[in-house]
Coordinates of C-alpha atoms in Angstrom, one line a residue:
M1 CA 0.0 0.1 -0.1
H2 CA 0.8 3.3 -0.8
L3 CA 0.9 5.8 1.6
L4 CA -0.2 9.2 0.3
S5 CA -1.4 12.8 2.3
A6 CA -4.8 13.9 1.3
S7 CA -3.8 17.1 -0.6
C8 CA -1.4 15.4 -2.4
V9 CA -4.6 13.4 -3.5
G10 CA -6.8 15.6 -4.3
A11 CA -4.1 17.5 -6.3
L12 CA -3.7 14.7 -9.4
L13 CA -7.8 14.4 -9.4
I14 CA -8.3 18.0 -9.6
S15 CA -5.7 17.9 -12.2
A16 CA -6.4 15.5 -14.2
L17 CA -10.5 16.9 -14.9
L18 CA -8.9 19.8 -15.9
C19 CA -6.8 17.8 -18.3
Q20 CA -9.4 16.7 -19.8
A21 CA -11.6 19.8 -19.7
A22 CA -8.5 21.4 -21.5
A23 CA -9.2 18.6 -24.5
G24 CA -12.1 18.6 -24.7
L25 CA -13.3 14.9 -23.9
E26 CA -15.8 13.1 -22.6
T27 CA -16.0 12.2 -19.3
V28 CA -18.2 9.0 -18.3
S29 CA -18.4 7.8 -14.5
G30 CA -19.1 4.5 -13.1
L31 CA -19.0 2.7 -9.9
Y32 CA -16.5 0.7 -8.0
G33 CA -17.6 -3.1 -9.3
E34 CA -19.9 -3.0 -11.2
T35 CA -20.6 -2.8 -15.4
L36 CA -19.5 0.7 -16.7
V37 CA -21.8 1.2 -20.9
I38 CA -19.3 3.8 -22.6
P39 CA -21.5 5.1 -25.2
C40 CA -19.9 6.1 -28.8
N41 CA -20.7 8.6 -29.7
N42 CA -23.0 9.7 -27.1
G43 CA -25.1 7.0 -28.4
A44 CA -25.7 9.1 -31.5
I45 CA -24.2 6.3 -34.3
K46 CA -26.8 4.5 -36.8
A47 CA -26.3 1.3 -37.2
E48 CA -27.4 1.5 -40.8
D49 CA -24.8 4.2 -42.0
V50 CA -21.9 1.8 -40.1
F51 CA -19.9 -0.7 -41.7
I52 CA -17.2 -1.6 -38.8
T53 CA -17.0 -0.7 -35.4
K54 CA -14.1 -0.9 -33.7
W55 CA -13.2 0.4 -29.5
K56 CA -9.9 1.2 -28.2
Y57 CA -8.0 2.0 -24.7
D58 CA -4.9 4.0 -24.1
D59 CA -2.0 1.7 -22.1
K60 CA -0.6 3.4 -19.3
E61 CA 2.7 3.9 -21.4
G62 CA -0.3 6.2 -23.8
R63 CA -0.2 3.0 -26.3
A64 CA -3.6 2.0 -27.9
G65 CA -4.8 -1.7 -27.2
D66 CA -7.7 -3.2 -29.3
L67 CA -10.5 -4.3 -27.5
L68 CA -13.2 -5.5 -30.2
V69 CA -14.7 -4.7 -33.1
R70 CA -17.4 -5.3 -35.3
Q71 CA -18.4 -5.4 -39.2
K72 CA -21.9 -4.7 -40.0
G73 CA -24.2 -7.6 -39.7
Q74 CA -21.9 -9.2 -37.9
N75 CA -21.3 -10.4 -34.6
A76 CA -18.0 -7.7 -32.6
S77 CA -15.0 -9.9 -32.4
I78 CA -12.1 -9.5 -29.3
S79 CA -9.4 -8.8 -29.7
A80 CA -7.6 -8.0 -26.3
T81 CA -5.1 -10.2 -24.9
D82 CA -4.8 -8.1 -21.3
E83 CA -7.1 -7.7 -18.1
Y84 CA -10.1 -7.1 -20.6
K85 CA -10.2 -10.0 -22.4
G86 CA -12.8 -11.7 -20.9
R87 CA -14.4 -8.0 -19.7
V88 CA -15.3 -6.1 -22.8
S89 CA -18.8 -6.5 -24.7
M90 CA -20.1 -4.4 -27.3
A91 CA -24.1 -3.2 -27.0
A92 CA -26.3 -2.8 -30.1
N93 CA -26.0 1.0 -29.7
A94 CA -22.0 0.7 -29.9
S95 CA -21.8 1.5 -27.1
L96 CA -19.0 0.0 -25.2
L97 CA -19.5 -2.0 -22.7
L98 CA -17.2 -2.6 -19.0
S99 CA -17.7 -5.3 -16.5
A100 CA -16.5 -5.0 -12.9
A101 CA -15.2 -1.7 -13.4
K102 CA -11.5 -1.0 -12.0
L103 CA -9.6 2.2 -10.6
T104 CA -7.0 0.8 -13.8
D105 CA -10.0 2.0 -16.2
Q106 CA -9.7 5.2 -15.6
R107 CA -8.5 5.8 -18.4
K108 CA -9.1 7.7 -22.5
F109 CA -11.4 4.9 -24.2
T110 CA -11.9 5.4 -28.0
C111 CA -14.7 4.4 -31.0
M112 CA -13.4 4.3 -34.0
V113 CA -16.5 4.1 -36.4
V114 CA -16.5 3.5 -40.6
A115 CA -19.7 5.2 -42.1
G116 CA -18.8 4.7 -46.0
A117 CA -15.8 6.6 -47.3
D118 CA -16.0 8.3 -43.4
I119 CA -13.5 7.4 -40.6
S120 CA -14.8 8.9 -37.6
E121 CA -13.0 8.9 -34.3
Y122 CA -15.1 9.4 -30.7
P123 CA -12.3 9.6 -27.2
V124 CA -14.3 9.7 -24.2
N125 CA -12.5 9.1 -20.6
V126 CA -13.4 7.3 -18.1
V127 CA -13.9 8.1 -13.6
I128 CA -15.1 5.3 -11.7
Y129 CA -15.7 5.9 -8.0
K130 CA -16.7 4.1 -4.7
A131 CA -18.2 5.3 -1.6
P132 CA -16.5 4.5 1.8
A133 CA -17.0 0.8 2.7
G134 CA -17.5 2.1 6.2
L135 CA -17.2 4.7 9.3
K136 CA -15.6 4.0 12.5
I137 CA -13.4 5.4 16.1
S138 CA -10.9 3.5 16.6
D139 CA -7.7 4.0 19.3
Q140 CA -10.4 5.3 21.5
A141 CA -9.1 7.3 24.2
D142 CA -10.2 5.7 28.1
E143 CA -10.5 8.6 29.9
L144 CA -8.9 13.1 28.3
E145 CA -7.7 15.4 31.3
I146 CA -9.2 19.1 31.3
G147 CA -6.8 21.7 30.0
K148 CA -4.1 18.6 28.3
L149 CA -4.5 17.7 24.8
T150 CA -5.3 14.9 23.9
K151 CA -5.7 11.9 21.6
L152 CA -9.6 10.8 21.3
G153 CA -9.6 8.6 19.0
T154 CA -8.6 7.9 14.9
C155 CA -11.6 7.9 12.8
I156 CA -11.6 5.8 9.6
A157 CA -12.2 5.3 6.6
H158 CA -12.0 2.3 4.4
H159 CA -11.6 1.4 0.6
A160 CA -13.0 5.4 -1.4
N161 CA -12.3 6.5 -5.1
P162 CA -11.6 9.5 -4.5
A163 CA -10.1 10.1 -1.0
A164 CA -13.1 10.3 1.7
N165 CA -13.1 13.8 3.0
I166 CA -13.5 13.4 7.2
T167 CA -14.8 15.9 9.1
W168 CA -15.0 15.6 13.5
L169 CA -17.9 16.7 15.4
K170 CA -19.1 16.9 19.3
N171 CA -22.8 16.8 19.9
N172 CA -23.3 17.0 16.0
K173 CA -21.6 20.0 15.4
P174 CA -18.9 20.8 13.6
L175 CA -14.8 20.5 15.1
M176 CA -12.6 22.7 13.6
A177 CA -8.9 22.6 13.9
D178 CA -7.2 25.9 16.3
G179 CA -3.6 24.7 17.1
E180 CA -4.3 24.8 21.3
G181 CA -7.2 22.7 22.5
I182 CA -8.6 20.7 18.7
S183 CA -5.9 19.5 16.2
I184 CA -6.6 17.0 13.0
H185 CA -4.0 15.2 11.5
T186 CA -5.4 13.3 8.6
S187 CA -3.7 10.5 6.3
V188 CA -4.6 8.4 3.4
F189 CA -3.5 4.7 2.4
V190 CA -3.4 4.0 -0.9
D191 CA -4.0 -0.2 -1.9
Q192 CA -2.0 -1.2 -4.1
D193 CA -3.5 -3.8 -6.0
T194 CA -7.3 -1.9 -5.5
G195 CA -6.0 1.6 -6.0
L196 CA -9.0 2.7 -3.2
S197 CA -8.2 5.0 -0.8
T198 CA -8.0 4.9 2.9
T199 CA -8.6 7.6 4.5
S200 CA -7.5 8.2 9.0
S201 CA -8.3 11.3 10.7
T202 CA -6.9 11.2 14.8
L203 CA -8.4 13.9 16.8
E204 CA -6.7 15.6 19.9
Y205 CA -8.9 17.6 22.2
S206 CA -8.4 19.2 25.7
A207 CA -11.3 18.2 27.1
K208 CA -13.4 20.7 29.7
K209 CA -16.0 19.8 32.6
E210 CA -19.2 20.6 30.6
D211 CA -17.3 18.1 28.2
S212 CA -18.3 15.2 30.5
D213 CA -22.1 14.1 28.5
A214 CA -20.5 15.6 25.6
Q215 CA -20.7 13.0 22.4
F216 CA -17.6 13.1 19.5
T217 CA -18.7 12.0 16.0
C218 CA -17.1 11.5 12.5
S219 CA -18.9 12.0 9.4
T220 CA -18.0 12.3 5.7
Q221 CA -20.3 13.1 2.8
H222 CA -18.8 11.3 -0.3
V223 CA -19.2 12.3 -3.9
V224 CA -21.2 9.4 -4.4
G225 CA -23.7 7.5 -1.8
T226 CA -25.5 8.9 1.7
E227 CA -23.8 11.3 4.3
L228 CA -22.1 8.6 6.4
V229 CA -22.3 9.1 10.9
S230 CA -19.6 6.7 13.2
S231 CA -21.3 5.5 15.7
P232 CA -21.0 8.3 19.1
V233 CA -18.2 8.1 21.9
S234 CA -18.4 9.3 25.5
M235 CA -14.8 10.3 27.3
T236 CA -14.6 9.7 30.9
I237 CA -13.4 13.5 31.6
T238 CA -10.9 13.7 34.5
Y239 CA -9.8 16.9 36.1
S240 CA -7.9 17.5 39.9
T241 CA -10.4 19.0 43.0
E242 CA -10.7 22.6 42.3
N243 CA -14.1 23.0 44.6
I244 CA -14.7 21.2 48.1
V245 CA -18.6 21.7 49.7
L246 CA -19.7 21.0 53.1
Q247 CA -23.0 19.2 53.5
V248 CA -24.6 19.0 57.5
I249 CA -27.1 17.0 56.6
A250 CA -30.1 16.9 59.8
Q251 CA -33.8 17.4 60.8
E252 CA -34.8 20.7 61.3
P253 CA -34.6 21.8 63.7
L254 CA -31.2 20.2 65.0
V255 CA -32.0 19.7 68.5
E256 CA -30.1 18.0 71.9
G257 CA -30.1 14.2 71.3
D258 CA -30.7 14.1 66.9
N259 CA -28.0 12.7 65.0
V260 CA -25.4 15.2 62.9
T261 CA -23.6 14.2 59.8
L262 CA -21.3 15.9 58.5
K263 CA -20.8 15.5 54.4
C264 CA -18.0 17.1 52.4
M265 CA -18.0 16.5 48.7
A266 CA -15.4 17.4 46.3
D267 CA -15.5 18.4 42.2
G268 CA -13.3 16.7 41.1
N269 CA -13.1 13.1 38.9
P270 CA -12.4 10.6 39.9
A271 CA -13.7 12.0 42.8
P272 CA -11.7 11.5 46.1
T273 CA -13.2 8.8 48.4
S274 CA -11.0 10.1 51.6
F275 CA -11.5 13.2 53.4
N276 CA -10.5 14.7 56.5
F277 CA -13.2 16.3 59.1
H278 CA -12.2 18.7 61.9
L279 CA -14.1 18.7 64.6
K280 CA -13.8 21.1 66.4
G281 CA -10.2 20.9 67.0
E282 CA -9.9 17.2 66.6
L283 CA -9.2 15.9 63.1
V284 CA -11.2 12.6 61.7
K285 CA -9.8 11.0 58.9
V286 CA -12.6 9.3 57.4
E287 CA -11.3 6.6 54.5
N288 CA -13.8 5.4 51.1
A289 CA -16.2 7.4 52.7
D290 CA -17.4 10.6 52.2
N291 CA -19.4 12.0 55.4
Y292 CA -18.8 11.3 59.2
T293 CA -21.8 10.8 61.4
I294 CA -22.3 13.0 65.0
T295 CA -24.5 11.1 67.2
N296 CA -26.9 12.4 70.3
V297 CA -25.5 16.0 69.9
S298 CA -26.6 18.4 73.0
R299 CA -25.7 22.1 73.3
D300 CA -22.6 22.0 72.8
T301 CA -21.8 20.3 69.6
T302 CA -23.0 23.8 68.2
G303 CA -19.9 25.3 66.2
E304 CA -18.0 25.3 62.9
Y305 CA -17.0 22.1 61.0
K306 CA -14.2 22.0 58.9
C307 CA -13.9 19.0 56.0
S308 CA -10.3 18.7 53.4
L309 CA -8.3 16.8 51.3
I310 CA -6.4 14.3 52.8
D311 CA -3.3 14.7 49.7
D312 CA -4.0 18.7 50.1
P313 CA -4.9 20.1 53.3
S314 CA -5.3 23.3 51.8
M315 CA -8.2 22.5 50.1
E316 CA -11.0 23.4 52.4
A317 CA -14.8 23.9 53.2
S318 CA -16.2 24.9 56.7
K319 CA -19.9 24.6 57.8
D320 CA -21.3 26.1 61.5
V321 CA -23.7 23.9 62.9
T322 CA -26.3 24.9 65.6
V323 CA -27.9 23.2 67.8
Q324 CA -31.6 24.0 69.3
Y325 CA -32.4 23.9 72.7
L326 CA -35.5 25.3 74.4
D327 CA -35.3 24.8 78.8
I328 CA -38.7 26.4 80.4
N329 CA -39.1 26.3 84.1
L330 CA -42.3 26.9 85.5
N331 CA -42.5 27.7 89.9
P332 CA -44.4 26.2 91.2
S333 CA -46.1 23.4 89.1
G334 CA -47.9 20.9 89.5
N335 CA -51.3 20.9 91.9
I336 CA -51.8 24.3 93.9
V337 CA -53.5 24.7 96.9
K338 CA -54.1 28.3 97.6
R339 CA -56.7 30.4 100.7
A340 CA -58.4 33.2 99.0
E341 CA -56.9 36.4 99.2
E342 CA -53.1 35.0 99.2
A343 CA -50.5 35.5 96.2
L344 CA -49.1 33.7 94.3
D345 CA -45.9 34.5 92.6
L346 CA -45.5 32.8 89.8
T347 CA -42.5 32.6 87.8
L348 CA -41.0 30.9 84.7
Q349 CA -37.6 31.1 83.2
I350 CA -36.6 30.2 79.8
D351 CA -33.3 29.2 78.9
S352 CA -32.8 29.3 74.9
S353 CA -30.0 29.2 71.7
G354 CA -33.0 32.5 69.9
E355 CA -35.8 34.4 70.7
S356 CA -38.8 33.0 72.3
K357 CA -42.6 33.4 72.6
V358 CA -44.7 32.7 74.8
S359 CA -48.6 32.0 75.5
W360 CA -50.9 31.0 77.9
T361 CA -54.1 29.4 78.5
K362 CA -56.5 28.8 81.2
D363 CA -59.3 25.7 81.0
N364 CA -57.8 25.5 77.3
V365 CA -59.3 29.1 76.7
K366 CA -55.9 31.4 75.4
L367 CA -55.2 34.1 77.8
D368 CA -54.4 37.5 76.6
K369 CA -51.4 38.1 79.1
A370 CA -49.7 35.7 81.6
P371 CA -51.2 35.7 84.9
K372 CA -50.9 37.5 88.1
F373 CA -52.2 36.7 91.5
T374 CA -51.5 39.3 93.9
K375 CA -54.7 38.6 95.5
L376 CA -56.2 35.4 95.1
V377 CA -60.1 34.8 94.3
Y378 CA -62.0 32.0 93.8
S379 CA -62.6 32.2 90.4
D380 CA -58.9 31.8 89.5
S381 CA -59.1 28.3 90.3
G382 CA -58.2 26.6 86.9
S383 CA -56.0 24.6 85.0
Y384 CA -53.2 26.6 83.8
E385 CA -50.5 25.9 80.4
C386 CA -47.9 28.3 79.1
E387 CA -46.3 27.2 76.2
V388 CA -43.4 28.9 75.1
T389 CA -41.9 28.2 71.1
M390 CA -38.6 29.6 69.3
G391 CA -39.4 28.9 65.4
L392 CA -40.3 25.0 64.8
L393 CA -39.7 24.1 68.9
S394 CA -41.4 24.3 71.5
R395 CA -42.1 23.3 75.0
R396 CA -44.8 23.5 77.8
A397 CA -46.0 23.3 81.9
S398 CA -49.1 23.5 83.2
F399 CA -50.0 24.4 87.3
E400 CA -53.7 23.6 88.0
L401 CA -54.7 26.3 91.2
V402 CA -56.7 25.6 94.1
V403 CA -58.0 28.4 95.6
E404 CA -59.5 27.4 99.2
G405 CA -61.9 29.3 101.9
A406 CA -64.5 29.6 104.0
P407 CA -67.9 29.8 102.1
V408 CA -70.1 33.5 102.4
I409 CA -72.9 34.2 101.3
R410 CA -73.0 37.0 98.8
Q411 CA -76.8 37.2 98.3
L412 CA -79.9 36.0 99.8
S413 CA -83.6 37.1 97.8
K414 CA -86.8 35.9 97.5
R415 CA -89.1 36.6 94.2
L416 CA -92.7 35.5 94.0
D417 CA -93.4 32.2 91.4
K418 CA -95.1 31.5 88.6
D419 CA -98.5 30.1 89.5
G420 CA -98.7 32.7 92.0
Q421 CA -99.3 30.8 95.4
H422 CA -95.2 29.7 96.4
K423 CA -92.6 31.7 97.0
V424 CA -89.0 31.4 96.1
L425 CA -85.3 31.8 98.0
I426 CA -82.3 32.2 96.5
C427 CA -78.8 31.8 98.5
E428 CA -76.1 32.7 96.3
A429 CA -72.5 31.5 97.7
E430 CA -69.1 31.3 97.5
G431 CA -66.8 29.1 99.2
S432 CA -64.1 26.7 98.7
P433 CA -64.3 23.2 99.0
R434 CA -68.4 23.8 97.4
P435 CA -70.0 24.2 100.9
D436 CA -72.8 22.6 101.3
V437 CA -76.2 24.8 101.3
F438 CA -78.9 24.6 104.1
W439 CA -82.4 26.5 104.6
S440 CA -84.1 27.2 107.7
I441 CA -87.7 25.7 106.5
N442 CA -88.8 22.8 105.0
G443 CA -89.1 23.0 101.0
T444 CA -89.2 21.9 97.5
V445 CA -85.6 22.7 95.8
L446 CA -85.7 24.0 92.7
D447 CA -82.6 23.9 90.9
E448 CA -78.8 23.7 92.8
G449 CA -76.3 25.6 90.3
H450 CA -72.5 23.9 89.8
F451 CA -70.4 24.9 91.6
I452 CA -67.7 27.0 88.9
N453 CA -64.9 29.4 89.7
G454 CA -65.9 29.1 93.6
K455 CA -69.8 29.8 93.6
I456 CA -73.3 28.1 94.2
T457 CA -76.5 29.2 93.4
H458 CA -79.9 27.3 95.9
K459 CA -83.3 28.4 95.2
I460 CA -86.2 26.2 97.1
S461 CA -89.6 27.3 97.2
V462 CA -92.0 27.9 99.6
V463 CA -95.5 28.2 100.8
P464 CA -95.8 30.3 104.2
S465 CA -98.8 30.2 106.2
A466 CA -97.2 32.9 108.4
N467 CA -94.9 35.6 108.3
L468 CA -92.3 34.1 109.3
T469 CA -88.3 34.8 109.0
V470 CA -85.7 32.4 107.4
S471 CA -82.3 31.2 106.8
C472 CA -79.9 29.8 104.6
T473 CA -76.1 28.6 105.9
V474 CA -73.3 27.9 104.0
S475 CA -70.6 25.4 105.1
N476 CA -67.7 23.7 104.4
S477 CA -64.3 22.9 106.2
F478 CA -63.1 26.2 106.6
G479 CA -66.0 27.9 107.9
V480 CA -70.0 28.9 108.3
D481 CA -71.8 31.3 107.4
T482 CA -75.5 32.7 108.1
K483 CA -78.0 35.0 106.8
A484 CA -81.8 35.2 107.2
I485 CA -84.6 37.2 105.5
N486 CA -87.8 37.7 106.4
V487 CA -90.9 36.1 104.4
S488 CA -94.2 37.1 104.1
S489 CA -97.7 34.6 104.1
Y490 CA -98.5 37.3 101.4
Q491 CA -98.7 36.8 97.9
S492 CA -96.2 39.2 96.6
D493 CA -92.9 39.7 97.5
D494 CA -92.0 43.4 97.8
S495 CA -94.5 44.7 95.9
D496 CA -97.4 43.5 97.9
Q497 CA -95.8 44.4 100.9
T498 CA -95.7 47.9 99.2
K499 CA -98.8 48.3 98.2
L500 CA -100.0 47.2 102.0
V501 CA -98.2 50.1 103.6
V502 CA -99.5 52.5 101.4
G503 CA -103.2 51.2 102.3
V504 CA -102.1 51.6 106.0
V505 CA -101.2 54.7 105.5
V506 CA -103.7 56.0 103.8
G507 CA -106.4 54.3 106.3
L508 CA -104.8 55.8 109.0
L509 CA -105.4 59.5 106.9
I510 CA -108.2 58.9 106.4
A511 CA -109.3 58.0 110.0
T512 CA -106.9 60.9 111.1
L513 CA -108.9 63.3 108.6
V514 CA -112.4 62.0 110.3
I515 CA -111.3 62.5 114.2
G516 CA -110.4 66.2 112.4
V517 CA -114.1 67.0 110.7
A518 CA -115.3 65.6 114.1
Y519 CA -113.0 67.5 116.1
W520 CA -113.6 70.9 113.9
A521 CA -117.9 69.9 114.2
Y522 CA -117.1 69.5 118.2
S523 CA -114.9 72.3 119.0
R524 CA -117.6 74.5 117.1
K525 CA -120.6 73.4 119.2
S526 CA -118.3 73.7 122.7
K527 CA -118.0 77.0 121.5
Q528 CA -121.2 77.8 120.8
G529 CA -122.5 76.3 124.7
S530 CA -119.5 78.0 125.9
W531 CA -121.2 81.2 125.6
K532 CA -123.8 80.0 127.9
T533 CA -122.4 78.6 130.8
G534 CA -118.8 78.5 131.9
E535 CA -118.8 74.8 132.8
K536 CA -119.8 74.3 129.8
E537 CA -116.2 75.8 128.1
C538 CA -114.2 73.7 130.9
G539 CA -115.8 71.0 129.9
S540 CA -114.7 70.8 126.5
S541 CA -111.8 71.7 126.5
E542 CA -110.1 68.8 128.2
E543 CA -112.2 66.5 125.8
E544 CA -110.4 68.6 123.5
K545 CA -106.9 68.0 124.4
K546 CA -107.3 64.5 124.1
L547 CA -108.7 64.0 120.7
E548 CA -105.8 66.1 119.7
E549 CA -103.5 63.1 121.6
K550 CA -105.2 60.3 118.8
V551 CA -104.5 62.4 116.6
E552 CA -101.2 63.4 117.2
E553 CA -100.8 59.1 117.6
N554 CA -102.5 58.2 114.7
S555 CA -100.6 61.0 112.6
Q556 CA -97.5 59.1 113.6
K557 CA -98.8 55.8 113.0
A558 CA -99.1 57.6 109.0
E559 CA -96.5 58.5 109.6
V560 CA -94.9 55.2 110.5

């Protein structure tokens, strides 16, 4: 085989075509290995006018060699004795048929025609084409190093004529040699026996990080046939670590008792498999792993952590780890029993890693502010809970407050029932524990209200047969309280009594008026009699005095 440069082969082909054009020769092209049809005078020969048709060719030395001849009305006789002896024949229209075309057939063939007294020659130049048998990338590199010009592979186009031109592509985009990151070397091998050319193109490439997923191909577009494209190849791109990152893997928020994992990530390829972890002054070397786990963290775990490459300690990354904590202390707590009107000092201490918020509830109802107990009352009794939050972290504390004390009757009242016959007596008291209620009279219990916030209301219904005084007594383990109320036999309460009093007053006033009128009549009569006798006048003065005393007495009763 002969090794020629692509530029040399191209120059020879261009030179031959220029010579043919200058000579004005007709050119016929054929495909390698197939039967070539070479027309005589471009197929314009009339067989009835031709007496003799003859084909000949020029050999390598430029000498003419006979192929075959045909006389009118006879079959063609082969006169060739060389390689064409068994390959040539003549068609009815005088065209030369050349089987199993070879590259050695690229020469001048001449058709000589004798018609009457005229002898004509029609030279034809033959060109044989062959598309590449295939396209393949060989000698592929296992990996490419960033920034280093490395042989990526060799693309080969086998057995073509003319020699194939090869183009390299990355992600279907052509690559052009630039003398720096891309270098392409092309050579052509010519088979000495067949004359076919095999083109080899070698690509040297300086990779970049983004080439990790890149696909490289080569292609050729021959003068005959469709475009050929090789199977894609990809490379492992290797590069030294340029960046390192420390990642903290933990649930959010990270609290005491949890675990936290430190993961060291480097961008080198192949990636480093061993690291140094700097744990607040302690150095831990981890082989064949990129992480380290700290278990059961505490608030003392909070701080800065680092990781670095074992073979290059100067390349390191750092990250702050913060362990959240929230501690609260409520004093007092649990079950608290206090006496009414005492004070209760309540303190809430908070120890946290950040700003916190406090909310309070009493009996599951939210309070507007924290409770304060300077003077306890029974309504202060209840279940208290405080919640302290810091972000997603929360803590709760609670206490149960019971305010105790001797019972006190706050109000004792009465009213007329709806039926107008019964009197309803109402005793309202405070105290804790729940006081017992007793009445000094038997009656029907209408209602014994719920014991809420140290208060209780007790109602009874009675039908008094006479005016009487009824007492309500409340008692618990701390003491007793009693109050009394007057209950009349009238069928009304305060309004009935008011009417009674008004009636009495009006009656007394009428009686006084009657006595006054009688007194005035009597005085007048007495004065008339006194004009007659002095004895009568004296007697009347004494009776008048008694009458005045009676009027005065009635007036006082009326006022009462």
